[in-house]
Coordinates of C-alpha atoms in Angstrom, one line a residue:
Chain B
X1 CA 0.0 0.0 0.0
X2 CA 0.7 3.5 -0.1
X3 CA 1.1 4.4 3.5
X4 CA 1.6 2.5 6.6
X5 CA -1.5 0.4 7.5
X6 CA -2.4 -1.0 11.0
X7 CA -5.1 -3.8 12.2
X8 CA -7.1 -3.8 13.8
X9 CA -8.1 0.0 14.0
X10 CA -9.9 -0.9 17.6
X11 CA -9.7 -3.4 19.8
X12 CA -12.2 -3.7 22.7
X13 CA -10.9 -7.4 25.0
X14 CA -11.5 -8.2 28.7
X15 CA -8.7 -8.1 31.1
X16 CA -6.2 -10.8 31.1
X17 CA -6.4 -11.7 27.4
X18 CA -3.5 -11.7 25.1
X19 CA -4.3 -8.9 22.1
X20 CA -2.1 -8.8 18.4
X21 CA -1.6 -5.6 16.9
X22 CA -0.1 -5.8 13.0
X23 CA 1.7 -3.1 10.8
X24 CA 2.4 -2.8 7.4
X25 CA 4.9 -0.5 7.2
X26 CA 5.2 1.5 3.8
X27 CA 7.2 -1.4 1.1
X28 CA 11.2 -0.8 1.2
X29 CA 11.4 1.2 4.3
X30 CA 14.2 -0.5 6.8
X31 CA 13.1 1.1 10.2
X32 CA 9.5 0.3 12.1
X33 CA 8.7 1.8 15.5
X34 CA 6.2 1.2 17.8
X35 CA 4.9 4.2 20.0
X36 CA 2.2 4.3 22.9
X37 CA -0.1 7.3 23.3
X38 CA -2.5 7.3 25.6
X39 CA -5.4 9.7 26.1
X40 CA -4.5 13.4 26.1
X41 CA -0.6 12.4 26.2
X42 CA 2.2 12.4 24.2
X43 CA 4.0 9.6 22.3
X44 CA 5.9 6.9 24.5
X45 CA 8.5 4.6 22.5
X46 CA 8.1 1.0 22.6
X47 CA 10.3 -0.6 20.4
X48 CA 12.6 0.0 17.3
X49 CA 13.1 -2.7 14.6
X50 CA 15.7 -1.4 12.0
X51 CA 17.2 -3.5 9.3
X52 CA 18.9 -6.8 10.3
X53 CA 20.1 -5.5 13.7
X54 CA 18.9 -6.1 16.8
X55 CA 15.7 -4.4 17.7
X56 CA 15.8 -1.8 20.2
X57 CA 13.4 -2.9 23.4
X58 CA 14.4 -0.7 25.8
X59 CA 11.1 1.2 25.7
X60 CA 9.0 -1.8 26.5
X61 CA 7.1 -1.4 29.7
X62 CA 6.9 -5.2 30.9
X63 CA 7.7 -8.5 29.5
X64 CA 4.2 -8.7 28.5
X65 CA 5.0 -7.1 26.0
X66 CA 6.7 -8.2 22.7
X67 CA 7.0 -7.8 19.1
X68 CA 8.6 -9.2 16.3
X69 CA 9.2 -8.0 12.5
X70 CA 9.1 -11.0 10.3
X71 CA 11.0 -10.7 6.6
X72 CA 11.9 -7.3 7.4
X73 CA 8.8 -6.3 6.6
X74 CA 5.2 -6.5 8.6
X75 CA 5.4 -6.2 12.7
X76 CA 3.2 -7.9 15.2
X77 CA 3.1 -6.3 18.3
X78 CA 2.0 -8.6 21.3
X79 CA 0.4 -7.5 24.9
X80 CA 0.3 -11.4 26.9
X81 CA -2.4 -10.7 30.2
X82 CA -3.6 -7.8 29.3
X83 CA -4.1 -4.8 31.9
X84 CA -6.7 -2.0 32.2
X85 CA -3.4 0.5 32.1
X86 CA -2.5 -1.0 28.5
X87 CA -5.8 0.9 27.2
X88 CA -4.1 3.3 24.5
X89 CA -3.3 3.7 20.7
X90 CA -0.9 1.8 19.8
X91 CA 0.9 3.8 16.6
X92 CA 3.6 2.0 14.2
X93 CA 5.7 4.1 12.1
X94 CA 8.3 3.3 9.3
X95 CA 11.1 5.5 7.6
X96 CA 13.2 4.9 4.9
X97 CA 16.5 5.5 5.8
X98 CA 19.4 3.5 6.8
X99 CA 19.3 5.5 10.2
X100 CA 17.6 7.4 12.3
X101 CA 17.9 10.5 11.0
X102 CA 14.7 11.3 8.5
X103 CA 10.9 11.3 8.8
X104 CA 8.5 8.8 10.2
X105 CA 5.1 8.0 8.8
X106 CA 2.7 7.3 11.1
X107 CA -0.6 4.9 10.7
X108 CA -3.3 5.7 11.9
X109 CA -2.9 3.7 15.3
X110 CA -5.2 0.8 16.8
X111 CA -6.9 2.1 19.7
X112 CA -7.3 -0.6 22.5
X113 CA -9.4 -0.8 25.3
X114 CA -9.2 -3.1 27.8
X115 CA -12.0 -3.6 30.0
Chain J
X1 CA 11.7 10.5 30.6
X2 CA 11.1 12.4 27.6
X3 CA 14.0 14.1 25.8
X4 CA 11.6 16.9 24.4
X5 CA 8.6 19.2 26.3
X6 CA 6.6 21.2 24.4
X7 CA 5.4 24.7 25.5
X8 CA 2.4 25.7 26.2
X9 CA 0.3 22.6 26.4
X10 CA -2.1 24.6 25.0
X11 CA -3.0 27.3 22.5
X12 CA -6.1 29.4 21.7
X13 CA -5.9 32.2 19.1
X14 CA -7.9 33.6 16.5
X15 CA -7.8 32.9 12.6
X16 CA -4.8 34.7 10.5
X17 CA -3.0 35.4 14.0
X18 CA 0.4 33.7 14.1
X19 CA 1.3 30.6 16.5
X20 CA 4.3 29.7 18.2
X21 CA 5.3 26.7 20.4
X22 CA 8.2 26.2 21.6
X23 CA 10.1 22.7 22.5
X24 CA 13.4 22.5 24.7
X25 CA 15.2 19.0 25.0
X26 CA 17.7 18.0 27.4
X27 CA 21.1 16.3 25.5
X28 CA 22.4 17.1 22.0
X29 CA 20.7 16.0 19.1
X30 CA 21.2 15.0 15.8
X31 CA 18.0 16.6 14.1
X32 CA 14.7 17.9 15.5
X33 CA 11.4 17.2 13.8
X34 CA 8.4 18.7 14.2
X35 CA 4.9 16.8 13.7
X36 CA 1.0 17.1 13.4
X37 CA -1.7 15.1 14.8
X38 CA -5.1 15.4 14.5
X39 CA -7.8 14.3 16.7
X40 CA -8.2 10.3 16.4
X41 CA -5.5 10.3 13.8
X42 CA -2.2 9.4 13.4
X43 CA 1.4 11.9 13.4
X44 CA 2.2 13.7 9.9
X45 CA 6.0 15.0 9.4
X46 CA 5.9 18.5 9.0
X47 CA 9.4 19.6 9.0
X48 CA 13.1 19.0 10.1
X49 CA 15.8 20.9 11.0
X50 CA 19.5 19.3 11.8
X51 CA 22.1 20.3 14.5
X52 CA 23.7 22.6 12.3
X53 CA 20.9 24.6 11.1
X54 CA 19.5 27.0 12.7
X55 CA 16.0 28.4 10.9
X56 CA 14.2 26.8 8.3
X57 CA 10.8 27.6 6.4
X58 CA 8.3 25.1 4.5
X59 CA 5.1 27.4 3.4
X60 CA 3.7 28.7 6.4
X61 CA 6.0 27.4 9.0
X62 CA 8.8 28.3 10.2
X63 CA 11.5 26.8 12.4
X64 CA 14.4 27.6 14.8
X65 CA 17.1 25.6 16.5
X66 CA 18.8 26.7 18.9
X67 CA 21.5 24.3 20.4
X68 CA 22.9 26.6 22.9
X69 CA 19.9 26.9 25.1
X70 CA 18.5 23.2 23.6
X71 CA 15.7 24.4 22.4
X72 CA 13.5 25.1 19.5
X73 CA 10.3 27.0 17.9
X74 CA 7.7 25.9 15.6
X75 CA 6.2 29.3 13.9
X76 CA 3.0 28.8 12.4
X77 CA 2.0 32.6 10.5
X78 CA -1.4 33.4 9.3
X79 CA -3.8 30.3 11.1
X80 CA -6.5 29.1 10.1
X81 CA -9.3 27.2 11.3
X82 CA -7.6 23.5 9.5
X83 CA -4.3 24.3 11.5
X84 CA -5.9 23.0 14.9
X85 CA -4.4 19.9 15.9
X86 CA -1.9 19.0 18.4
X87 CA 1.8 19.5 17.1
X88 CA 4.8 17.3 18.8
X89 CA 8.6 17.9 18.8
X90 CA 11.0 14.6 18.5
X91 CA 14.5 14.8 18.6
X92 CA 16.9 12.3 17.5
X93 CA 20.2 11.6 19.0
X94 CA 22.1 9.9 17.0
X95 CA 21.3 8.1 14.2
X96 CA 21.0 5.0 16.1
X97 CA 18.7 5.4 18.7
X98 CA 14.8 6.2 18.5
X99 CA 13.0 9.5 17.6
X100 CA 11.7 10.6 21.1
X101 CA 8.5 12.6 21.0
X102 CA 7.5 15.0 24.0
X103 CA 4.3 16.0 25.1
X104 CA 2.8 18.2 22.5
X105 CA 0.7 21.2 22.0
X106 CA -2.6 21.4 21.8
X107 CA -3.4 24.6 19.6
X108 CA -7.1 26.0 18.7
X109 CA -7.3 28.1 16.0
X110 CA -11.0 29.8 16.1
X111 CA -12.7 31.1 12.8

């Protein structure tokens, strides 16, 4: 596709259930980011896939979190046990570039509620 | 913590008045970025400026850097009504490490 495309666009699950977020992230870009926002707030880094390397985690806020980039390509972003504090957008972002150092597009996030 | 803060949280002005928000960050960057986001939706790049510039322009925006005082403004002139929307600074520190967003302005622009 043309942009970066994210599924589901909401979520709604009951506390304690595991929840998959996917991106898409625009075709040929090398980096893919995963940002929380929650209500009101800015953005709060979760986790950095760029190229080959070693993804950068250090933004995850528990191991029940996790994510993996498969082929370089689309992301899965995994929440195992889900909490009520875990209710945000979740927003994915790719960029083209080698490194960090250019502009990210954005999908339009999967909000997730978690009752 | 976050590396940027945007200032003020939020801004009301009337249409074809200029806005201004302002963004300081604590360590030295590589680039700062400004974005837009608007309500529900996800971030759109609007402009970047690198550690050795120190103004830059795209349309109706205008950007400084100031590395000295680690800090930075995002000059919207003549608003209008489609220009509210929260706008976010991220700063980059090396080319190897995450964008890091702060906290974002939330500016009105009232017809």
């Amino acid at each position: 596709g043309a942009g970066v495309s994210q599924s589901p666009s909401n979520k709604v699950t009951e506390k304690g259930k595991d929840v998959e977020l996917r991106c898409d992230p625009i075709s040929g870009h090398t980096a893919l980011y995963w940002y929380r926002q929650s209500l009101g707030q800015g953005l709060e880094f979760l986790i950095y896939f760029q190229g080959n390397s070693a993804p950068d985690k250090s933004g995850l806020p528990s191991d029940r979190f996790s994510a993996e980039r498969t082929g370089g390509s689309v992301s899965t972003l995994t929440i195992q046990r889900t909490q009520q504090e875990d209710s945000a957008v979740y927003l994915c972002a790719s960029s083209g570039l080698s490194q960090n150092t250019g502009e990210l597009f954005f999908g339009e996030g999967s909000r997730l509620t978690v009752l | 913590s976050q590396q940027g803060e945007e200032d003020p949280q939020a801004l009301s002005i009337q249409e074809g008045e200029n806005a201004t928000m302002n963004c300081s960050y604590k360590t030295s960057i590589n680039n700062l970025q400004w974005y837009r986001q608007n309500s529900g939706r996800g971030l759109v790049h609007l402009i970047l400026i690198r550690s050795n510039e120190r103004e830059k322009h795209s349309g109706r925006l205008r950007v400084t850097l100031d590395t000295s005082k680690k800090s930075s403004s995002l000059l919207i002139t003549a608003s209008r009504a489609a220009d509210t929307a929260s706008y976010f600074c991220a700063t980059a520190i090396s080319g190897n490490t995450p964008l890091v967003f702060g906290k974002g302005t939330r500016l009105s622009v009232i017809a």
